[in-house]
mmCIF file of C-alpha atoms in Angstrom:
data_model
loop_
_atom_site.group_PDB
_atom_site.id
_atom_site.type_symbol
_atom_site.label_atom_id
_atom_site.label_comp_id
_atom_site.label_asym_id
_atom_site.label_seq_id
_atom_site.Cartn_x
_atom_site.Cartn_y
_atom_site.Cartn_z
ATOM 1 C CA MET Y 1 0.010 0.020 0.363
ATOM 2 C CA HIS Y 2 1.590 3.549 -0.758
ATOM 3 C CA ALA Y 3 1.063 6.600 1.393
ATOM 4 C CA PRO Y 4 -1.262 8.868 -0.216
ATOM 5 C CA ARG Y 5 -0.403 12.026 -2.700
ATOM 6 C CA PRO Y 6 -2.098 15.163 -3.536
ATOM 7 C CA ALA Y 7 -4.634 14.086 -6.920
ATOM 8 C CA PRO Y 8 -3.964 16.155 -9.408
ATOM 9 C CA ALA Y 9 -6.151 19.999 -9.633
ATOM 10 C CA PRO Y 10 -9.646 19.544 -10.955
ATOM 11 C CA VAL Y 11 -10.593 20.969 -13.707
ATOM 12 C CA ARG Y 12 -13.040 23.107 -14.924
ATOM 13 C CA ARG Y 13 -17.138 22.059 -16.374
ATOM 14 C CA SER Y 14 -16.684 19.768 -19.791
ATOM 15 C CA SER Y 15 -19.650 20.058 -22.113
ATOM 16 C CA ARG Y 16 -21.230 17.719 -23.634
ATOM 17 C CA LEU Y 17 -19.683 14.107 -25.029
ATOM 18 C CA PRO Y 18 -20.647 11.071 -27.003
ATOM 19 C CA ARG Y 19 -20.961 8.335 -23.841
ATOM 20 C CA GLY Y 20 -17.337 6.529 -25.158
ATOM 21 C CA ALA Y 21 -15.422 9.401 -25.029
ATOM 22 C CA ARG Y 22 -17.723 10.212 -20.845
ATOM 23 C CA ARG Y 23 -16.910 6.964 -20.151
ATOM 24 C CA ALA Y 24 -12.983 7.563 -21.158
ATOM 25 C CA GLN Y 25 -12.548 10.203 -19.815
ATOM 26 C CA LEU Y 26 -14.150 9.665 -15.975
ATOM 27 C CA LEU Y 27 -11.851 6.656 -16.221
ATOM 28 C CA GLN Y 28 -8.819 8.812 -16.314
ATOM 29 C CA ALA Y 29 -9.712 11.138 -14.258
ATOM 30 C CA ALA Y 30 -10.311 7.632 -11.687
ATOM 31 C CA GLN Y 31 -7.145 7.111 -12.388
ATOM 32 C CA GLU Y 32 -5.821 10.442 -11.442
ATOM 33 C CA VAL Y 33 -7.094 10.071 -8.548
ATOM 34 C CA PHE Y 34 -7.131 6.976 -6.800
ATOM 35 C CA VAL Y 35 -3.229 6.391 -7.669
ATOM 36 C CA ALA Y 36 -2.609 9.571 -5.738
ATOM 37 C CA GLN Y 37 -4.572 8.694 -2.956
ATOM 38 C CA GLY Y 38 -5.902 5.324 -2.412
ATOM 39 C CA PHE Y 39 -9.150 3.746 -3.070
ATOM 40 C CA HIS Y 40 -10.022 4.346 0.692
ATOM 41 C CA ALA Y 41 -9.143 8.073 0.564
ATOM 42 C CA ALA Y 42 -10.555 8.352 -2.818
ATOM 43 C CA ALA Y 43 -13.562 10.196 -3.184
ATOM 44 C CA MET Y 44 -16.619 10.262 -5.800
ATOM 45 C CA ASP Y 45 -17.287 14.053 -5.313
ATOM 46 C CA GLU Y 46 -12.542 14.267 -5.923
ATOM 47 C CA ILE Y 47 -13.158 12.173 -9.494
ATOM 48 C CA ALA Y 48 -15.937 13.969 -10.529
ATOM 49 C CA ASP Y 49 -14.371 17.530 -9.706
ATOM 50 C CA ARG Y 50 -10.823 16.053 -11.797
ATOM 51 C CA ALA Y 51 -13.155 15.164 -14.661
ATOM 52 C CA GLY Y 52 -15.508 18.586 -14.796
ATOM 53 C CA VAL Y 53 -18.430 16.754 -14.204
ATOM 54 C CA SER Y 54 -21.188 16.919 -12.275
ATOM 55 C CA LYS Y 55 -21.440 13.920 -9.460
ATOM 56 C CA PRO Y 56 -24.818 12.926 -10.973
ATOM 57 C CA VAL Y 57 -23.471 12.446 -14.660
ATOM 58 C CA LEU Y 58 -20.410 10.326 -12.856
ATOM 59 C CA TYR Y 59 -23.165 8.030 -11.366
ATOM 60 C CA GLN Y 60 -25.053 7.705 -14.869
ATOM 61 C CA HIS Y 61 -22.353 5.626 -16.042
ATOM 62 C CA PHE Y 62 -20.919 3.923 -12.298
ATOM 63 C CA PRO Y 63 -22.611 3.191 -9.737
ATOM 64 C CA GLY Y 64 -20.589 3.621 -7.286
ATOM 65 C CA LYS Y 65 -16.552 4.026 -5.965
ATOM 66 C CA ARG Y 66 -15.707 0.241 -5.775
ATOM 67 C CA GLU Y 67 -17.405 -0.206 -9.549
ATOM 68 C CA LEU Y 68 -15.593 2.419 -10.557
ATOM 69 C CA TYR Y 69 -12.531 1.138 -9.494
ATOM 70 C CA LEU Y 70 -12.872 -2.590 -10.873
ATOM 71 C CA ALA Y 71 -14.048 -0.558 -14.276
ATOM 72 C CA LEU Y 72 -10.429 1.214 -14.230
ATOM 73 C CA LEU Y 73 -8.889 -1.981 -12.936
ATOM 74 C CA GLU Y 74 -10.303 -4.278 -15.520
ATOM 75 C CA GLN Y 75 -8.738 -1.669 -18.801
ATOM 76 C CA GLN Y 76 -5.499 -1.821 -17.227
ATOM 77 C CA VAL Y 77 -5.191 -5.459 -16.398
ATOM 78 C CA THR Y 78 -6.535 -5.553 -20.272
ATOM 79 C CA ALA Y 79 -3.921 -3.359 -21.217
ATOM 80 C CA LEU Y 80 -0.909 -5.336 -19.719
ATOM 81 C CA THR Y 81 -2.079 -8.546 -20.884
ATOM 82 C CA ASP Y 82 -2.612 -6.994 -24.669
ATOM 83 C CA ARG Y 83 0.465 -5.953 -24.627
ATOM 84 C CA VAL Y 84 2.293 -9.559 -23.213
ATOM 85 C CA ARG Y 85 -0.101 -10.997 -26.407
ATOM 86 C CA GLU Y 86 1.570 -8.668 -28.643
ATOM 87 C CA ALA Y 87 5.226 -9.619 -27.628
ATOM 88 C CA MET Y 88 4.177 -13.391 -28.428
ATOM 89 C CA GLU Y 89 2.770 -13.199 -31.419
ATOM 90 C CA GLY Y 90 4.692 -10.235 -33.074
ATOM 91 C CA THR Y 91 7.667 -12.665 -34.124
ATOM 92 C CA ASP Y 92 8.537 -16.239 -34.383
ATOM 93 C CA ASP Y 93 12.060 -15.223 -33.052
ATOM 94 C CA ASN Y 94 12.026 -16.416 -29.523
ATOM 95 C CA ARG Y 95 14.926 -14.128 -28.030
ATOM 96 C CA THR Y 96 12.830 -11.282 -29.363
ATOM 97 C CA ARG Y 97 9.562 -12.586 -28.119
ATOM 98 C CA VAL Y 98 11.436 -13.087 -24.178
ATOM 99 C CA ASN Y 99 12.443 -9.222 -25.238
ATOM 100 C CA GLY Y 100 9.370 -8.209 -25.651
ATOM 101 C CA ALA Y 101 8.014 -10.045 -23.228
ATOM 102 C CA VAL Y 102 10.212 -8.278 -20.911
ATOM 103 C CA GLY Y 103 9.708 -4.862 -22.364
ATOM 104 C CA ALA Y 104 5.825 -5.166 -22.003
ATOM 105 C CA TYR Y 105 6.388 -5.233 -18.374
ATOM 106 C CA PHE Y 106 8.825 -2.419 -18.329
ATOM 107 C CA ASP Y 107 6.399 -0.232 -20.883
ATOM 108 C CA PHE Y 108 3.687 -1.138 -18.687
ATOM 109 C CA ILE Y 109 5.109 0.030 -15.192
ATOM 110 C CA ASN Y 110 6.994 3.019 -16.626
ATOM 111 C CA ALA Y 111 3.435 4.600 -18.308
ATOM 112 C CA ASP Y 112 2.950 7.678 -17.651
ATOM 113 C CA GLY Y 113 -0.082 7.961 -14.694
ATOM 114 C CA ALA Y 114 1.337 4.428 -12.838
ATOM 115 C CA ALA Y 115 -1.821 2.314 -13.404
ATOM 116 C CA PHE Y 116 0.093 -0.430 -12.499
ATOM 117 C CA ARG Y 117 0.079 0.220 -9.002
ATOM 118 C CA LEU Y 118 -3.622 -0.422 -9.328
ATOM 119 C CA VAL Y 119 -3.255 -3.608 -10.550
ATOM 120 C CA PHE Y 120 0.338 -4.358 -8.466
ATOM 121 C CA GLU Y 121 -0.182 -2.206 -5.162
ATOM 122 C CA SER Y 122 -4.080 -2.017 -5.114
ATOM 123 C CA ASP Y 123 -5.284 -1.110 -1.577
ATOM 124 C CA LEU Y 124 -7.822 -3.160 -2.330
ATOM 125 C CA ASN Y 125 -6.696 -6.597 -2.643
ATOM 126 C CA ASN Y 126 -8.762 -7.878 -0.193
ATOM 127 C CA ASP Y 127 -12.151 -7.424 -2.474
ATOM 128 C CA ASP Y 128 -12.472 -10.951 -3.882
ATOM 129 C CA ASP Y 129 -13.222 -8.844 -7.241
ATOM 130 C CA VAL Y 130 -10.549 -7.098 -6.858
ATOM 131 C CA ARG Y 131 -7.919 -9.571 -6.313
ATOM 132 C CA GLY Y 132 -9.562 -12.177 -9.123
ATOM 133 C CA LEU Y 133 -9.284 -9.351 -12.303
ATOM 134 C CA ALA Y 134 -5.322 -9.194 -11.186
ATOM 135 C CA ASP Y 135 -5.110 -12.920 -10.528
ATOM 136 C CA ARG Y 136 -7.359 -12.690 -14.109
ATOM 137 C CA GLY Y 137 -4.659 -11.112 -15.730
ATOM 138 C CA HIS Y 138 -1.656 -12.214 -14.222
ATOM 139 C CA ARG Y 139 -2.798 -15.824 -15.635
ATOM 140 C CA ALA Y 140 -4.014 -14.586 -18.989
ATOM 141 C CA CYS Y 141 -0.204 -13.087 -19.666
ATOM 142 C CA VAL Y 142 1.546 -16.682 -18.171
ATOM 143 C CA GLU Y 143 -0.939 -18.452 -20.088
ATOM 144 C CA ALA Y 144 0.010 -16.624 -23.791
ATOM 145 C CA ILE Y 145 3.834 -17.269 -22.587
ATOM 146 C CA GLY Y 146 3.529 -20.474 -21.679
ATOM 147 C CA GLU Y 147 1.449 -21.409 -25.249
ATOM 148 C CA VAL Y 148 4.398 -20.644 -26.863
ATOM 149 C CA ILE Y 149 7.479 -22.310 -24.717
ATOM 150 C CA ALA Y 150 5.111 -25.615 -24.357
ATOM 151 C CA ALA Y 151 4.890 -25.570 -28.211
ATOM 152 C CA ASP Y 152 8.875 -24.867 -29.543
ATOM 153 C CA THR Y 153 9.985 -27.325 -26.209
ATOM 154 C CA GLY Y 154 7.416 -30.012 -26.111
ATOM 155 C CA LEU Y 155 6.896 -29.390 -22.229
ATOM 156 C CA ASP Y 156 3.430 -30.096 -21.007
ATOM 157 C CA ARG Y 157 1.298 -27.073 -20.474
ATOM 158 C CA GLU Y 158 1.718 -27.493 -16.550
ATOM 159 C CA ARG Y 159 5.483 -27.002 -16.679
ATOM 160 C CA ALA Y 160 5.885 -24.448 -19.766
ATOM 161 C CA LEU Y 161 2.929 -22.559 -17.504
ATOM 162 C CA LEU Y 162 5.768 -22.791 -14.638
ATOM 163 C CA LEU Y 163 8.274 -21.594 -16.856
ATOM 164 C CA ALA Y 164 6.271 -18.774 -18.031
ATOM 165 C CA SER Y 165 5.519 -17.642 -14.592
ATOM 166 C CA GLY Y 166 9.133 -17.355 -13.549
ATOM 167 C CA LEU Y 167 9.428 -14.917 -16.648
ATOM 168 C CA THR Y 168 6.126 -12.816 -15.526
ATOM 169 C CA GLY Y 169 7.592 -12.680 -12.432
ATOM 170 C CA LEU Y 170 11.152 -11.982 -12.624
ATOM 171 C CA SER Y 171 9.867 -8.492 -15.074
ATOM 172 C CA GLU Y 172 7.250 -7.396 -13.069
ATOM 173 C CA THR Y 173 9.991 -7.712 -9.908
ATOM 174 C CA SER Y 174 12.599 -6.428 -12.118
ATOM 175 C CA ALA Y 175 10.440 -3.315 -13.455
ATOM 176 C CA ARG Y 176 9.223 -2.113 -10.289
ATOM 177 C CA TRP Y 177 12.594 -2.525 -8.765
ATOM 178 C CA TRP Y 178 13.991 -0.165 -12.158
ATOM 179 C CA LEU Y 179 11.332 2.092 -11.907
ATOM 180 C CA PRO Y 180 12.702 4.348 -9.302
ATOM 181 C CA ARG Y 181 16.262 4.215 -10.170
ATOM 182 C CA LYS Y 182 15.876 4.679 -14.201
ATOM 183 C CA GLY Y 183 18.076 7.397 -14.102
ATOM 184 C CA THR Y 184 20.695 5.378 -13.800
ATOM 185 C CA VAL Y 185 20.200 2.465 -15.949
ATOM 186 C CA SER Y 186 18.157 3.505 -19.643
ATOM 187 C CA ARG Y 187 14.756 1.035 -20.183
ATOM 188 C CA ASP Y 188 16.667 -0.246 -22.987
ATOM 189 C CA GLU Y 189 19.471 -1.863 -20.855
ATOM 190 C CA ALA Y 190 17.445 -2.850 -18.721
ATOM 191 C CA VAL Y 191 15.280 -5.079 -21.240
ATOM 192 C CA ALA Y 192 18.135 -6.276 -22.308
ATOM 193 C CA LEU Y 193 19.733 -7.373 -19.199
ATOM 194 C CA LEU Y 194 16.885 -9.179 -17.882
ATOM 195 C CA THR Y 195 16.005 -10.367 -21.807
ATOM 196 C CA ALA Y 196 20.027 -12.002 -21.461
ATOM 197 C CA LEU Y 197 19.108 -13.448 -17.783
ATOM 198 C CA ALA Y 198 15.915 -15.345 -18.899
ATOM 199 C CA TRP Y 199 17.187 -15.897 -22.349
ATOM 200 C CA ARG Y 200 20.022 -18.394 -20.605
ATOM 201 C CA GLY Y 201 17.523 -20.301 -19.067
ATOM 202 C CA ILE Y 202 14.439 -20.538 -21.613
ATOM 203 C CA SER Y 203 17.507 -21.301 -23.989
ATOM 204 C CA GLY Y 204 18.427 -24.657 -22.293
ATOM 205 C CA PHE Y 205 15.359 -25.891 -23.661
ATOM 206 C CA PRO Y 206 15.729 -27.870 -26.733
ATOM 207 C CA ARG Y 207 12.832 -26.510 -29.279
ATOM 208 C CA VAL Y 208 10.777 -28.706 -30.834
ATOM 209 C CA GLU Y 209 10.477 -28.119 -34.993
ATOM 210 C CA SER Y 210 6.808 -27.364 -35.675
ATOM 211 C CA GLY Y 211 4.927 -30.313 -36.269
ATOM 212 C CA GLU Y 212 7.805 -32.740 -35.922
ATOM 213 C CA GLY Y 213 8.085 -34.866 -32.149
ATOM 214 C CA THR Y 214 12.240 -33.966 -32.281
ATOM 215 C CA PRO Y 215 13.484 -31.232 -31.193
ATOM 216 C CA ARG Y 216 16.474 -29.405 -33.068
#
């Protein structure tokens, strides 16, 4: 749980927007307040003020603070899993995939707005739905990587998922360690170092040719 920080100053009341655009605006305002204050200290009044809308407008989109938090958490979990899936699907080169997976965590954690805190440092982790969403996102990332490991090494599903969870854990923990120290090591160097470490292990498993049962 992180210490509350002052939320950004509120903005002026905004004009009418299409429903989708308004929802995106409200989620952005909520992110700023929740990241700064945490769930328990944040107030719907403050979020409405930050978005430049009245409180009734906010409640038209989200019936309560918990529902708003869950919607924002789902958005951020999806953003991370999409990054990881893109890293797996964007190339057939496995070292590039490892680099992409590590980079996905670094970029998510280093993104403007520090929304990663909602996923990895939530002060609402005792809520079953919050914990379930975070766990679902973690499993989706592990499975995206695990499927590639299983296909390329011939390992069974459980062993491939175990290796994948090691890569995601390494990436997340290292990126969070690096973030307050990023002035000393660049993002690219940090990702390259972690990629080299992970690749030393993963590349030790023989690769199976597509459609064959014997390793290369």
